[in-house]
XYZ file of N, CA, C and O in Angstrom:
860
model
N 52.058 25.033 187.800
C 51.640 23.806 187.709
C 52.448 22.736 188.097
O 51.769 21.700 188.934
N 54.196 22.819 188.417
C 54.258 22.014 189.109
C 54.001 21.492 190.804
O 53.641 20.508 191.194
N 53.627 22.754 191.283
C 52.970 22.849 192.832
C 51.634 21.794 192.751
O 51.537 21.027 193.550
N 51.013 21.757 191.665
C 49.718 21.513 191.680
C 49.719 20.125 191.352
O 49.196 19.454 191.879
N 50.879 19.617 190.061
C 50.788 18.325 190.042
C 51.578 17.602 191.274
O 51.110 16.393 191.517
N 52.340 18.234 191.938
C 52.676 17.590 193.418
C 51.885 17.296 194.100
O 51.508 16.137 194.860
N 51.051 18.347 194.334
C 49.722 18.357 195.473
C 48.967 16.992 195.162
O 48.567 16.539 195.882
N 48.435 16.776 193.859
C 47.454 15.787 193.417
C 48.405 14.576 193.640
O 47.450 13.631 193.907
N 49.651 14.561 193.374
C 50.254 13.067 193.426
C 50.465 12.600 194.740
O 49.939 11.821 195.081
N 50.520 13.828 196.001
C 50.789 13.488 197.162
C 49.331 12.970 197.416
O 49.144 11.957 198.532
N 48.462 13.715 197.110
C 46.843 13.378 197.554
C 46.692 12.214 197.161
O 46.074 10.968 198.370
N 47.023 11.581 196.192
C 46.476 10.560 195.179
C 47.214 9.489 196.179
O 46.642 8.172 196.718
N 48.528 9.580 196.314
C 49.566 8.259 197.153
C 48.878 8.312 198.185
O 48.840 6.946 198.947
N 48.406 9.195 199.183
C 47.919 9.413 200.516
C 46.867 8.691 200.723
O 46.788 7.495 201.616
N 45.762 8.543 199.602
C 44.627 7.887 199.521
C 44.680 6.414 199.427
O 44.469 5.483 200.309
N 45.832 6.249 198.483
C 46.065 4.735 198.048
C 46.836 4.115 199.067
O 46.187 2.640 199.310
N 47.483 4.619 199.956
C 48.287 3.943 201.008
C 47.072 3.812 202.188
O 47.223 3.022 202.902
N 46.240 4.445 202.222
C 45.001 4.887 203.543
C 43.877 3.728 203.255
O 43.104 3.193 204.022
N 43.448 2.930 201.748
C 42.345 2.400 201.476
C 42.288 1.176 202.226
O 41.438 1.092 202.985
N 43.259 0.477 202.107
C 43.106 -1.084 202.723
C 43.096 -0.697 204.284
O 42.086 -1.328 204.757
N 43.912 -0.259 204.908
C 43.815 -0.142 206.559
C 42.411 0.681 206.877
O 41.854 0.258 207.715
N 41.744 1.608 206.074
C 40.760 2.402 206.089
C 39.424 1.177 206.138
O 38.553 1.262 206.611
N 39.319 0.490 205.004
C 38.222 -0.434 204.896
C 38.468 -1.545 206.194
O 37.343 -1.885 206.800
N 39.560 -1.958 206.333
C 39.742 -2.943 207.814
C 38.816 -2.227 209.001
O 38.101 -2.807 209.500
N 39.375 -0.950 209.416
C 38.968 -0.326 210.428
C 37.658 -0.066 210.501
O 36.962 0.122 211.155
N 37.288 0.623 209.505
C 35.681 0.838 208.971
C 35.046 -0.625 209.251
O 33.611 -0.190 210.135
N 35.080 -1.310 208.503
C 34.091 -2.642 208.972
C 34.354 -2.942 210.432
O 33.231 -3.517 211.047
N 35.851 -2.843 211.237
C 35.899 -3.246 212.593
C 34.893 -2.339 213.273
O 34.244 -2.993 214.365
N 34.964 -1.043 213.190
C 34.236 -0.035 213.703
C 32.627 -0.122 213.741
O 31.985 0.003 214.291
N 32.271 -0.996 212.577
C 30.886 -1.208 212.277
C 30.422 -2.206 213.008
O 29.383 -2.337 213.166
N 31.310 -3.225 212.959
C 30.811 -4.558 213.450
C 31.220 -5.017 214.967
O 30.608 -5.662 215.603
N 32.382 -4.553 215.395
C 33.258 -5.263 216.612
C 32.199 -4.479 217.846
O 32.132 -3.256 217.978
N 31.857 -5.250 218.785
C 31.538 -4.975 220.102
C 32.249 -4.966 221.025
O 31.894 -6.293 221.405
N 33.076 -4.352 221.778
C 33.856 -4.351 222.629
C 34.541 -3.132 223.074
O 33.900 -2.171 222.646
N 34.504 -3.198 224.525
C 34.756 -1.907 225.123
C 35.899 -1.125 224.801
O 36.202 -0.078 224.608
N 37.059 -1.895 224.208
C 38.303 -1.256 223.642
C 38.140 -0.648 222.640
O 38.610 0.088 221.613
N 36.690 -0.977 221.509
C 36.610 -0.211 220.200
C 36.384 1.027 220.568
O 36.906 1.538 219.573
N 35.907 1.702 221.427
C 35.695 3.216 221.469
C 37.473 3.829 221.792
O 37.447 4.685 221.247
N 37.917 3.141 222.619
C 39.384 3.668 222.425
C 40.336 3.612 221.420
O 40.880 4.606 220.816
N 40.104 2.386 220.614
C 40.618 2.139 219.412
C 40.273 3.412 218.164
O 41.275 4.143 217.347
N 38.793 3.897 218.399
C 38.254 4.704 217.271
C 38.874 6.108 217.887
O 39.252 6.887 216.884
N 38.883 6.324 219.185
C 39.444 7.730 219.615
C 40.778 7.892 218.863
O 41.051 8.732 218.344
N 41.531 6.995 219.001
C 42.896 6.993 218.688
C 43.163 7.452 217.221
O 43.860 8.004 216.652
N 42.126 6.581 216.486
C 42.064 6.640 214.917
C 41.572 8.474 214.307
O 42.050 8.817 213.787
N 40.749 8.488 215.565
C 39.920 10.100 215.143
C 40.921 11.456 215.603
O 40.814 12.532 215.216
N 41.849 10.841 216.472
C 42.885 11.877 217.035
C 43.325 13.181 215.990
O 42.907 14.137 216.132
N 43.780 12.503 214.731
C 44.221 13.632 214.032
C 43.000 14.900 213.529
O 43.360 15.686 212.887
N 41.697 14.017 213.581
C 40.677 15.077 213.064
C 40.760 16.258 214.533
O 40.227 17.286 213.940
N 40.976 16.099 215.745
C 40.613 17.326 216.511
C 41.881 17.703 216.842
O 41.772 19.056 217.549
N 43.407 16.856 216.699
C 44.535 17.980 217.185
C 44.943 18.825 216.199
O 44.663 18.804 215.101
N 45.236 19.951 216.518
C 46.049 20.789 215.757
C 47.296 20.124 214.714
O 47.715 19.277 215.224
N 47.009 20.380 213.702
C 47.840 19.772 212.456
C 49.218 20.116 212.705
O 50.036 19.165 212.674
N 49.388 20.822 213.574
C 51.181 21.042 214.139
C 51.489 20.341 214.914
O 52.529 19.529 215.030
N 50.605 19.490 215.644
C 50.810 18.845 216.707
C 50.694 17.620 216.109
O 51.849 16.905 216.545
N 49.940 17.496 215.286
C 50.028 16.133 214.360
C 51.573 15.950 213.580
O 52.066 14.736 214.033
N 51.865 16.735 213.010
C 52.954 17.014 212.633
C 54.450 16.513 213.373
O 55.491 15.812 212.986
N 54.396 17.221 214.366
C 55.488 17.137 215.527
C 55.300 15.512 215.883
O 56.503 15.034 216.071
N 54.143 15.051 216.242
C 54.296 13.580 216.368
C 54.758 12.719 215.531
O 55.393 12.048 215.776
N 54.654 13.004 214.445
C 54.980 12.132 213.278
C 56.328 11.958 213.035
O 57.431 11.316 213.036
N 57.058 13.469 213.162
C 58.445 13.805 212.787
C 59.254 13.117 214.566
O 59.955 12.644 213.917
N 58.453 13.197 215.684
C 59.296 12.638 216.832
C 59.124 10.909 216.577
O 59.948 10.561 216.912
N 58.373 10.508 215.704
C 58.414 8.902 215.463
C 59.247 8.586 214.468
O 59.868 7.608 214.418
N 59.396 9.575 213.032
C 59.943 9.061 211.937
C 61.402 10.177 211.896
O 61.609 9.829 210.593
N 61.705 10.887 212.601
C 62.692 11.849 212.586
C 63.975 10.697 212.005
O 64.097 9.761 212.978
N 65.123 11.542 211.698
C 66.329 11.140 211.626
C 66.822 10.353 212.517
O 67.533 9.151 212.715
N 66.667 10.772 214.066
C 67.260 10.282 215.016
C 66.376 9.389 215.957
O 66.992 9.187 217.091
N 65.230 9.094 215.312
C 64.305 8.608 216.003
C 64.438 6.601 215.827
O 65.082 6.511 214.386
N 64.267 5.817 216.445
C 64.207 4.455 215.727
C 63.816 3.951 214.877
O 64.516 3.427 213.803
N 62.567 4.762 214.580
C 62.052 4.215 212.936
C 62.826 4.801 211.903
O 63.152 4.385 210.899
N 63.064 6.345 212.013
C 63.892 6.817 211.233
C 65.309 5.926 210.674
O 65.616 6.124 209.748
N 66.071 5.601 211.915
C 67.421 5.045 212.023
C 67.159 3.728 211.019
O 68.019 3.083 210.238
N 66.018 2.971 211.381
C 65.880 1.696 210.765
C 65.483 1.752 209.254
O 65.850 1.198 208.445
N 64.729 2.925 209.040
C 64.176 3.162 207.485
C 65.709 3.511 206.939
O 65.913 3.082 205.613
N 66.910 4.061 207.566
C 67.980 4.621 207.001
C 68.793 3.251 206.646
O 69.418 3.233 205.807
N 68.728 2.548 207.482
C 69.750 1.464 207.510
C 69.186 0.466 206.565
O 69.997 -0.244 205.891
N 67.826 0.343 206.125
C 66.932 -0.412 205.129
C 67.751 0.094 203.589
O 67.557 -0.549 202.597
N 67.066 1.324 203.666
C 66.974 2.147 202.404
C 68.280 3.096 202.035
O 68.389 3.540 200.777
N 68.963 3.583 203.050
C 69.848 4.723 202.839
C 69.009 5.928 202.772
O 70.232 6.607 202.716
N 67.962 6.033 203.133
C 67.429 7.440 202.735
C 66.757 7.745 204.118
O 66.884 7.110 204.989
N 66.121 9.085 204.075
C 65.358 9.336 205.153
C 64.316 9.604 205.019
O 63.434 9.829 203.832
N 63.072 9.574 205.724
C 61.960 9.771 205.768
C 61.301 11.519 205.906
O 61.050 11.944 204.729
N 61.937 12.321 206.915
C 61.415 13.466 206.766
C 61.820 14.516 205.604
O 63.301 13.959 205.413
N 61.361 15.430 205.446
C 61.732 16.289 204.739
C 61.614 15.665 202.876
O 62.474 16.152 202.556
N 61.120 14.881 202.906
C 60.957 13.992 201.464
C 59.577 14.042 201.060
O 58.491 14.550 201.552
N 59.001 14.057 199.862
C 57.476 13.442 199.275
C 57.074 12.448 200.158
O 55.853 12.832 200.174
N 57.871 11.638 200.369
C 56.919 10.536 201.060
C 56.601 11.277 202.330
O 55.264 10.917 203.005
N 57.368 12.050 203.158
C 56.762 12.371 204.150
C 55.377 13.073 203.986
O 54.616 13.569 204.865
N 55.325 14.211 202.982
C 54.461 14.902 202.492
C 53.264 13.645 202.217
O 51.851 13.878 203.117
N 53.611 12.579 201.919
C 52.179 11.634 201.703
C 51.621 10.888 203.025
O 50.717 10.728 203.320
N 52.845 10.620 203.870
C 52.802 10.422 205.371
C 51.556 11.409 206.225
O 50.641 10.817 206.615
N 52.237 12.583 206.002
C 51.317 13.443 206.620
C 49.697 13.667 206.198
O 48.930 13.670 206.969
N 49.906 13.706 204.806
C 48.473 14.078 204.213
C 47.475 12.912 204.727
O 46.319 12.673 204.780
N 48.280 11.471 204.480
C 47.344 10.115 204.691
C 47.050 10.098 206.501
O 45.918 9.952 206.606
N 48.083 10.608 207.235
C 47.646 10.485 208.911
C 46.178 11.423 208.730
O 45.352 11.337 209.324
N 46.143 12.956 208.427
C 45.140 13.728 208.364
C 43.815 13.688 207.978
O 43.001 13.882 208.515
N 43.987 12.793 206.660
C 42.772 12.553 206.162
C 42.088 11.038 206.412
O 40.914 11.021 206.079
N 42.824 10.142 206.996
C 42.422 8.952 207.261
C 41.294 8.779 208.050
O 40.178 8.108 208.144
N 40.989 9.745 209.382
C 39.632 9.591 210.073
C 38.784 9.990 209.072
O 37.540 9.225 209.346
N 38.681 10.960 208.398
C 37.488 11.225 207.221
C 37.398 9.920 206.749
O 35.895 9.435 206.278
N 38.217 9.395 206.104
C 37.897 7.770 205.120
C 37.525 6.871 206.186
O 36.579 6.199 205.533
N 37.752 6.828 207.067
C 37.483 5.385 208.050
C 36.044 5.874 208.827
O 35.400 4.544 208.790
N 35.648 6.820 209.029
C 34.139 7.322 209.186
C 33.457 6.852 208.165
O 32.325 6.378 208.519
N 33.588 7.660 207.157
C 32.524 7.182 205.913
C 32.311 6.074 205.541
O 31.194 5.535 205.497
N 33.466 5.210 205.689
C 33.389 3.795 205.528
C 32.618 2.693 206.577
O 31.908 1.955 206.251
N 33.037 3.254 207.968
C 32.111 2.754 208.972
C 30.677 2.993 208.947
O 29.933 2.157 208.771
N 30.314 4.029 208.586
C 28.751 4.430 208.130
C 28.276 3.722 206.864
O 27.219 3.190 206.985
N 29.248 3.397 205.903
C 28.732 2.804 204.850
C 28.694 1.258 205.122
O 27.574 0.616 204.919
N 29.435 0.501 206.041
C 29.406 -0.688 206.428
C 28.193 -0.926 207.411
O 27.641 -2.113 207.204
N 27.796 0.098 208.119
C 26.796 0.018 209.016
C 25.238 -0.113 208.336
O 24.588 -0.411 208.663
N 25.327 0.557 207.181
C 24.123 0.347 206.347
C 24.114 -0.421 205.535
O 22.738 -1.001 204.848
N 24.721 -1.366 205.308
C 24.789 -2.986 204.751
C 23.419 -4.049 205.339
O 23.609 -3.809 206.538
N 22.531 -4.341 204.803
C 21.869 -5.091 205.411
C 22.475 -6.643 205.689
O 23.077 -7.330 204.996
N 22.602 -6.943 206.835
C 22.967 -8.060 207.712
C 22.604 -9.035 206.986
O 22.825 -10.416 206.608
N 21.274 -9.279 206.775
C 20.250 -10.273 206.151
C 21.249 -10.738 204.893
O 21.318 -12.082 204.614
N 21.552 -10.084 204.167
C 22.430 -10.483 202.652
C 23.468 -11.141 203.144
O 23.700 -11.784 202.518
N 24.264 -10.838 203.969
C 25.432 -11.761 204.322
C 24.963 -12.488 204.871
O 25.976 -13.786 204.591
N 24.019 -13.162 205.888
C 23.625 -14.294 206.170
C 23.412 -14.882 205.262
O 23.541 -16.456 205.442
N 22.400 -14.605 204.349
C 21.890 -15.558 203.236
C 23.364 -16.295 202.309
O 23.189 -17.172 201.855
N 24.394 -15.262 201.865
C 25.521 -15.277 201.414
C 26.294 -16.595 202.276
O 26.674 -17.579 201.974
N 26.199 -16.823 203.721
C 26.624 -17.704 204.387
C 26.339 -18.787 204.416
O 26.590 -20.177 204.586
N 24.819 -18.643 204.398
C 24.006 -19.829 204.198
C 24.299 -20.666 203.075
O 23.462 -22.117 203.220
N 24.495 -19.863 202.017
C 24.913 -20.446 200.602
C 26.261 -21.059 200.865
O 26.637 -21.754 199.651
N 27.106 -21.104 201.794
C 28.387 -21.652 201.588
C 29.584 -21.015 201.662
O 30.625 -21.611 201.535
N 29.316 -19.616 201.519
C 30.506 -18.571 201.061
C 30.974 -18.313 202.459
O 30.186 -18.209 203.415
N 31.945 -18.352 202.480
C 32.835 -18.022 204.019
C 33.145 -16.555 204.208
O 32.119 -15.704 203.554
N 33.442 -16.505 205.382
C 33.636 -14.874 205.930
C 34.059 -13.598 204.666
O 33.727 -12.879 204.355
N 35.223 -14.196 204.401
C 36.243 -13.630 203.393
C 35.536 -13.444 201.976
O 35.124 -12.167 201.339
N 34.995 -14.540 201.441
C 34.163 -14.184 200.640
C 32.724 -13.586 200.483
O 32.621 -12.912 199.548
N 32.198 -13.497 201.541
C 31.006 -13.039 201.610
C 31.099 -11.540 201.525
O 30.557 -10.584 201.193
N 32.480 -11.117 202.523
C 32.879 -9.882 202.563
C 33.001 -9.119 201.222
O 32.762 -7.763 200.748
N 34.039 -9.953 200.406
C 34.019 -9.400 199.096
C 32.999 -9.355 198.405
O 33.124 -8.460 197.078
N 32.073 -10.316 198.085
C 31.117 -10.377 197.194
C 29.825 -9.614 197.404
O 29.036 -9.452 196.748
N 29.828 -9.741 198.685
C 28.215 -8.968 199.132
C 28.842 -7.517 199.976
O 28.009 -6.489 199.697
N 29.157 -7.483 201.236
C 29.630 -6.661 201.987
C 30.170 -5.050 201.278
O 29.796 -4.479 201.212
N 31.151 -5.673 200.709
C 32.453 -4.673 200.140
C 31.337 -3.880 198.906
O 31.432 -2.703 198.675
N 30.907 -4.769 197.786
C 30.241 -3.770 196.617
C 29.224 -2.721 197.084
O 28.870 -2.071 196.537
N 28.358 -3.348 198.179
C 26.947 -2.991 199.013
C 27.816 -1.387 199.584
O 26.956 -0.512 199.651
N 28.575 -1.374 199.819
C 28.976 -0.335 200.798
C 30.415 0.386 199.678
O 30.449 1.477 200.281
N 30.346 -0.023 198.650
C 31.294 0.800 197.754
C 31.330 2.270 197.568
O 31.965 3.102 197.814
N 29.751 2.539 197.529
C 29.532 4.218 197.092
C 30.251 4.870 198.515
O 30.637 5.907 198.344
N 29.940 4.447 199.678
C 30.318 5.104 200.919
C 31.949 5.019 200.916
O 32.668 5.915 201.384
N 32.461 3.950 200.480
C 33.846 3.820 200.529
C 34.406 4.801 199.541
O 35.553 5.733 199.899
N 34.233 4.912 198.345
C 34.524 6.127 197.291
C 34.441 7.261 197.992
O 35.047 8.199 197.813
N 33.096 7.781 198.585
C 33.166 9.140 199.118
C 33.990 8.990 200.343
O 34.341 10.534 200.076
N 34.415 8.664 200.952
C 35.390 8.704 202.152
C 36.838 9.104 201.272
O 37.365 9.969 202.003
N 37.156 8.052 200.192
C 38.388 8.421 199.578
C 38.413 9.625 199.097
O 39.207 10.463 198.828
N 37.255 10.102 198.098
C 37.189 11.314 197.922
C 37.251 12.579 198.671
O 38.016 13.543 198.607
N 36.596 12.188 199.895
C 36.741 13.299 201.191
C 38.179 13.467 201.966
O 38.724 14.365 201.975
N 38.652 12.398 201.744
C 40.197 12.100 202.427
C 41.110 12.591 201.238
O 41.983 13.363 201.287
N 41.231 12.253 200.250
C 41.663 13.194 199.073
C 41.651 14.838 199.313
O 42.933 15.367 199.146
N 39.973 15.583 199.311
C 40.246 16.919 199.459
C 41.050 17.483 200.541
O 41.623 18.555 200.642
N 41.197 16.410 201.719
C 41.585 16.871 202.916
C 43.193 17.111 202.866
O 43.550 17.681 202.874
N 43.685 16.025 202.080
C 45.055 15.829 201.985
C 45.610 17.026 200.794
O 46.558 17.541 201.011
N 44.628 17.519 200.035
C 45.179 18.341 199.036
C 44.974 19.823 200.147
O 46.273 20.395 199.666
N 44.548 19.835 200.859
C 44.375 21.032 202.109
C 45.410 21.075 203.059
O 45.480 22.110 203.700
N 46.397 19.920 203.098
C 47.011 19.684 204.052
C 48.203 20.303 204.593
O 48.623 20.659 203.384
N 48.307 21.268 205.668
C 49.342 22.418 205.692
C 50.152 21.736 207.233
O 51.656 21.746 206.926
N 49.662 21.913 208.038
C 50.322 22.021 209.755
C 51.173 20.971 209.970
O 52.430 20.935 210.082
N 50.834 19.454 209.500
C 51.655 18.680 209.519
C 52.646 18.630 208.498
O 54.162 17.792 208.999
N 52.245 18.887 207.231
C 53.159 18.744 206.516
C 54.658 19.894 206.517
O 55.444 19.409 206.191
N 54.153 20.813 207.040
C 55.550 22.031 207.427
C 56.160 21.436 208.280
O 57.595 21.878 208.046
N 55.933 20.619 209.179
C 56.688 20.294 210.691
C 57.377 18.695 209.816
O 58.802 18.640 209.981
N 56.619 17.713 209.327
C 57.321 16.918 209.071
C 58.192 16.876 207.556
O 59.214 16.138 207.405
N 57.750 17.637 206.625
C 58.435 17.603 205.173
C 58.946 19.012 204.940
O 59.677 18.833 204.067
N 58.778 20.101 205.563
C 59.165 21.348 205.350
C 58.935 22.118 204.007
O 57.721 21.501 203.519
N 59.747 22.860 203.389
C 59.415 23.427 202.346
C 60.401 23.471 201.545
O 61.303 24.318 201.342
N 60.458 22.193 200.643
C 61.162 21.923 199.495
C 60.877 22.060 197.933
O 60.116 21.533 198.121
N 61.464 22.835 197.533
C 60.492 23.387 196.259
C 60.841 21.873 195.367
O 61.900 21.376 194.926
N 59.702 21.971 194.467
C 59.703 20.457 193.684
C 59.596 19.331 194.498
O 59.494 18.048 193.948
N 59.477 19.221 196.015
C 59.652 17.870 196.476
C 58.849 17.952 197.444
O 57.877 17.279 197.954
N 58.654 18.889 198.220
C 57.438 19.032 199.705
C 56.392 20.327 199.531
O 55.605 20.573 200.099
N 56.795 21.182 198.410
C 55.857 22.248 198.477
C 54.539 22.423 197.504
O 54.618 22.388 196.588
N 53.722 21.868 198.280
C 52.460 21.786 197.872
C 51.622 22.732 197.952
O 52.238 23.852 198.250
N 50.330 22.755 197.419
C 49.516 24.152 197.406
C 49.519 25.144 198.586
O 50.091 25.893 198.579
N 48.988 24.299 199.631
C 49.126 24.927 200.990
C 50.674 25.423 201.439
O 50.803 26.831 201.625
N 51.365 24.972 201.101
C 52.779 25.642 201.720
C 53.424 26.629 200.615
O 54.147 27.454 200.765
N 53.046 26.263 199.258
C 53.394 27.437 198.162
C 52.851 28.768 198.521
O 53.399 29.886 198.544
N 51.377 28.691 199.133
C 50.540 29.469 199.303
C 51.314 30.695 200.703
O 51.941 31.948 200.340
N 51.758 29.668 201.545
C 52.513 30.253 202.824
C 53.660 30.793 202.288
O 53.900 32.029 202.968
N 54.502 30.442 201.499
C 55.758 31.019 200.902
C 55.383 32.431 200.263
O 56.022 33.026 200.665
N 54.570 32.102 199.137
C 54.395 33.609 198.750
C 54.223 34.576 199.391
O 54.085 35.592 198.993
N 53.033 34.203 200.183
C 52.997 35.213 201.468
C 54.108 36.495 201.823
O 53.977 37.413 202.073
N 55.220 36.095 202.162
C 56.336 36.518 202.217
C 57.197 37.022 200.869
O 58.494 37.217 200.904
N 56.473 36.919 199.820
C 57.266 37.406 198.476
C 56.757 38.235 198.137
O 55.559 38.537 197.651
N 57.579 39.394 197.735
C 56.812 41.144 197.273
C 56.246 40.783 195.379
O 56.726 39.763 195.048
N 55.006 41.127 195.450
C 54.367 40.970 193.942
C 54.127 39.050 194.054
O 54.001 38.716 192.868
N 53.971 38.957 195.084
C 53.423 37.455 194.676
C 51.891 36.939 194.873
O 51.367 35.696 194.620
N 50.990 38.228 194.860
C 49.376 37.969 194.965
C 48.852 37.514 194.370
O 47.981 36.380 194.194
N 49.549 37.528 192.684
C 49.032 37.153 191.510
C 49.055 35.648 191.671
O 47.874 34.745 191.316
N 50.269 34.926 192.182
C 50.404 33.562 192.203
C 49.543 33.335 193.240
O 49.032 32.111 193.126
N 49.466 34.086 194.187
C 48.335 33.267 195.469
C 47.084 32.920 194.814
O 46.374 32.146 195.358
N 46.839 34.426 194.156
C 45.087 33.989 193.617
C 44.989 32.708 192.735
O 43.766 32.382 192.914
N 46.027 32.466 192.322
C 45.997 31.396 191.007
C 45.949 30.178 191.685
O 45.056 29.037 191.589
N 46.541 29.933 192.719
C 47.070 28.882 193.718
C 45.611 28.497 194.407
O 44.923 27.712 194.621
N 44.946 29.409 194.689
C 43.972 29.891 195.678
C 42.898 29.312 194.713
O 41.610 28.400 195.417
N 42.675 29.796 193.733
C 41.368 29.485 192.745
C 41.520 27.965 192.353
O 40.397 27.261 192.526
N 42.924 27.635 192.430
C 43.208 25.925 191.604
C 42.545 25.222 193.050
O 41.918 24.007 192.950
N 42.844 25.565 194.000
C 42.683 25.189 195.598
C 40.972 24.767 195.647
O 40.665 23.401 196.061
N 40.570 25.922 195.605
C 39.142 26.133 195.504
C 38.000 24.914 194.698
O 37.238 24.171 195.218
N 38.573 25.175 193.365
C 38.195 24.496 192.441
C 38.522 23.071 193.058
O 37.295 22.094 192.566
N 39.574 22.505 193.273
C 39.857 21.128 193.482
C 38.691 20.393 194.969
O 38.137 19.211 194.923
N 38.585 21.400 195.882
C 38.076 20.938 196.691
C 36.888 21.005 196.605
O 35.739 20.004 197.087
N 36.096 22.218 195.985
C 34.859 21.815 195.876
C 34.274 21.001 194.681
O 33.284 20.110 195.043
N 34.893 20.149 193.943
C 34.894 19.267 193.081
C 34.985 18.110 194.037
O 33.860 17.175 193.471
N 35.767 17.951 194.757
C 35.920 16.642 195.565
C 34.761 16.673 196.202
O 33.902 15.574 196.700
N 34.440 17.521 197.091
C 33.578 17.413 197.902
C 31.837 17.355 197.187
O 31.290 16.254 197.822
N 31.951 17.810 196.243
C 30.246 17.733 195.342
C 30.470 16.114 194.937
O 29.303 15.660 194.927
N 31.696 15.692 194.543
C 31.659 13.934 194.008
C 31.544 13.324 195.528
O 30.368 12.539 195.083
N 31.640 13.620 196.332
C 31.654 12.924 197.982
C 30.284 12.781 198.295
O 29.626 11.643 198.602
N 29.549 14.006 197.987
C 27.862 13.788 198.043
C 27.393 13.394 197.483
O 26.395 12.454 197.741
N 27.533 13.273 195.781
C 26.941 12.663 195.093
C 27.288 11.128 195.607
O 26.357 10.196 195.637
N 28.356 10.561 195.659
C 28.767 9.169 195.846
C 28.050 8.911 197.451
O 27.405 7.727 197.561
N 27.637 9.621 198.297
C 27.137 9.469 199.891
C 25.545 8.915 199.234
O 24.978 8.394 200.125
N 25.219 10.036 198.517
C 23.659 9.650 198.256
C 23.381 8.270 197.182
O 21.915 8.420 197.203
N 24.063 7.495 197.206
C 23.555 6.472 195.958
C 23.482 5.513 196.808
O 23.912 5.170 198.062
């Protein structure tokens, strides 16, 4: 139970942390026409094609205790990022972020620009038009991307094991727990239970994403 609750909390926090920048980048990729857009989009999508262990290593290289960002975080808070629940959230957010951004980009592209032009002609500014017209129309796609990112965060292993390690009660999510139980005698029953929970959660998330995408 503890493992499942930790996994759900990590995935939820990862999506919450990703949502605002995901909406911003999704809108930018849908509307911005510039040669640099392809490069920026490629950087955002990298975790989708990189081996997760490589993503984890890059995160550890940036946030480790001996690195500038890690030292700065320690100076400000007295703590460390690596090998904590926060590290799990960061790893899950990074690997799920491309799915979130791509879903939002497609949703933003589907918004009728004429409705935005009507809003602007009625005296609303760009931010007001985005908040009152663009975002509500794209909301099903935004939610679908959030659910899909949540499902990906639940299944994250490679980046998590490198950045967050395997600490019981703090970084041992469902995939890490399954990996740990593979080396435990008579651990098959627990593996089957965790596998069943993982499959059920992932399937529910995917069905929810498909339903939202079709709205």
